C-alpha positions as CSV (number, residue, x, y, z in Angstrom):
1,X,0.0,0.0,0.0
2,X,1.4,3.4,-1.0
3,X,0.7,6.5,1.0
4,X,-0.9,9.4,-0.8
5,X,0.1,13.0,-0.1
6,X,-2.6,14.8,1.9
7,X,-4.5,17.3,-0.2
8,X,-3.5,20.9,0.1
9,X,-5.5,23.1,2.4
10,X,-6.2,26.8,2.2
11,X,-5.7,27.1,6.0
12,X,-2.8,29.3,7.0
13,X,0.1,27.8,9.0
14,X,0.3,28.9,12.6
15,X,3.1,31.3,11.7
16,X,1.1,32.9,8.9
17,X,-1.9,33.1,11.2
18,X,0.1,34.9,13.9
19,X,1.7,37.3,11.3
20,X,-1.7,38.1,10.0
21,X,-3.2,38.9,13.4
22,X,-0.2,41.2,14.4
23,X,-0.4,43.1,11.1
24,X,-4.3,43.4,11.5
25,X,-3.9,44.9,14.9
26,X,-1.2,47.4,13.8
27,X,-3.2,48.5,10.9
28,X,-5.9,49.7,13.3
29,X,-3.6,52.1,15.2
30,X,-4.9,55.5,14.3
31,X,-2.6,58.4,13.1
32,X,-1.3,60.4,16.0
33,X,-1.4,57.5,18.4
34,X,0.9,54.7,19.3
35,X,0.9,51.3,21.0
36,X,3.4,48.9,22.4
37,X,4.7,45.5,21.3
38,X,3.2,44.1,24.5
39,X,-0.2,45.6,23.9
40,X,-0.3,44.1,20.4
41,X,0.9,40.8,21.8
42,X,-1.9,40.8,24.3
43,X,-4.5,41.6,21.7
44,X,-3.2,38.7,19.4
45,X,-3.1,36.4,22.4
46,X,-6.8,37.1,23.1
47,X,-7.5,35.7,19.6
48,X,-4.9,33.0,19.2
49,X,-3.8,32.3,22.7
50,X,0.0,32.6,22.0
51,X,2.8,35.0,21.4
52,X,4.5,37.8,23.2
53,X,6.2,41.2,22.6
54,X,9.3,39.6,21.1
55,X,7.2,37.7,18.6
56,X,5.5,40.9,17.6
57,X,8.8,42.6,17.1
58,X,10.0,39.7,14.9
59,X,6.9,40.1,12.8
60,X,7.3,43.8,12.5
61,X,11.0,43.5,11.6
62,X,10.3,40.9,8.9
63,X,6.9,41.8,7.5
64,X,5.7,45.1,8.9
65,X,6.7,47.5,6.1
66,X,3.2,47.6,4.8
67,X,1.5,48.8,8.0
68,X,2.2,51.9,10.1
69,X,5.1,50.2,11.9
70,X,6.3,53.6,13.4
71,X,3.2,53.5,15.7
72,X,4.5,50.5,17.6
73,X,7.1,51.2,20.3
74,X,8.6,49.5,23.2
75,X,7.2,49.9,26.8
76,X,9.3,53.0,27.3
77,X,7.9,54.7,24.2
78,X,11.0,54.2,22.1
79,X,10.6,53.4,18.4
80,X,12.8,50.8,16.8
81,X,16.5,51.8,17.2
82,X,17.3,50.9,13.6
83,X,14.6,53.2,12.3
84,X,14.6,55.8,15.0
85,X,14.8,59.0,13.0
86,X,12.3,57.9,10.4
87,X,9.8,56.7,13.0
88,X,10.1,59.9,14.9
89,X,9.6,62.0,11.8
90,X,6.5,60.0,11.0
91,X,5.1,60.3,14.5
92,X,5.8,64.1,14.6
93,X,4.1,64.5,11.2
94,X,1.0,62.8,12.6
95,X,1.0,64.9,15.7
96,X,1.7,62.1,18.1
97,X,2.5,63.3,21.6
98,X,6.2,62.9,22.3
99,X,8.3,63.4,25.4
100,X,9.9,66.7,26.1
101,X,13.2,65.6,24.5
102,X,11.3,64.4,21.4
103,X,13.0,61.0,21.4
104,X,10.1,58.8,22.7
105,X,6.3,58.7,22.5
106,X,4.5,60.1,25.6
107,X,2.5,56.9,26.1
108,X,0.3,58.4,28.8
109,X,-1.1,60.8,26.2
110,X,-0.7,58.7,23.0
111,X,-1.4,55.1,23.9
112,X,-3.9,53.3,21.8
113,X,-5.6,50.1,23.0
114,X,-7.3,47.7,20.6
């Protein structure tokens, strides 16, 4: 008896499913507001039951160019170090509240929760 390959499915892999959920949450962040990797991770975990801030960061680094990635910051309000100047320019242009030194998002005033 020979084994036959399983028929292809249209269901996304768990990694694709996680990526899609992260990007869907980030797409919802309105201009002039920001959220954190942890907040995105919590929103995704509510749907999928898995993941954390580091996984969100990995998704954003690898596949986040099509969404407003600059609106996702760390828990201290800092944008990604590799893209700091561009992220801050985007945030300023949108009127997002920044700290006095202009180097971080003022999360008390700017945080967005899904």
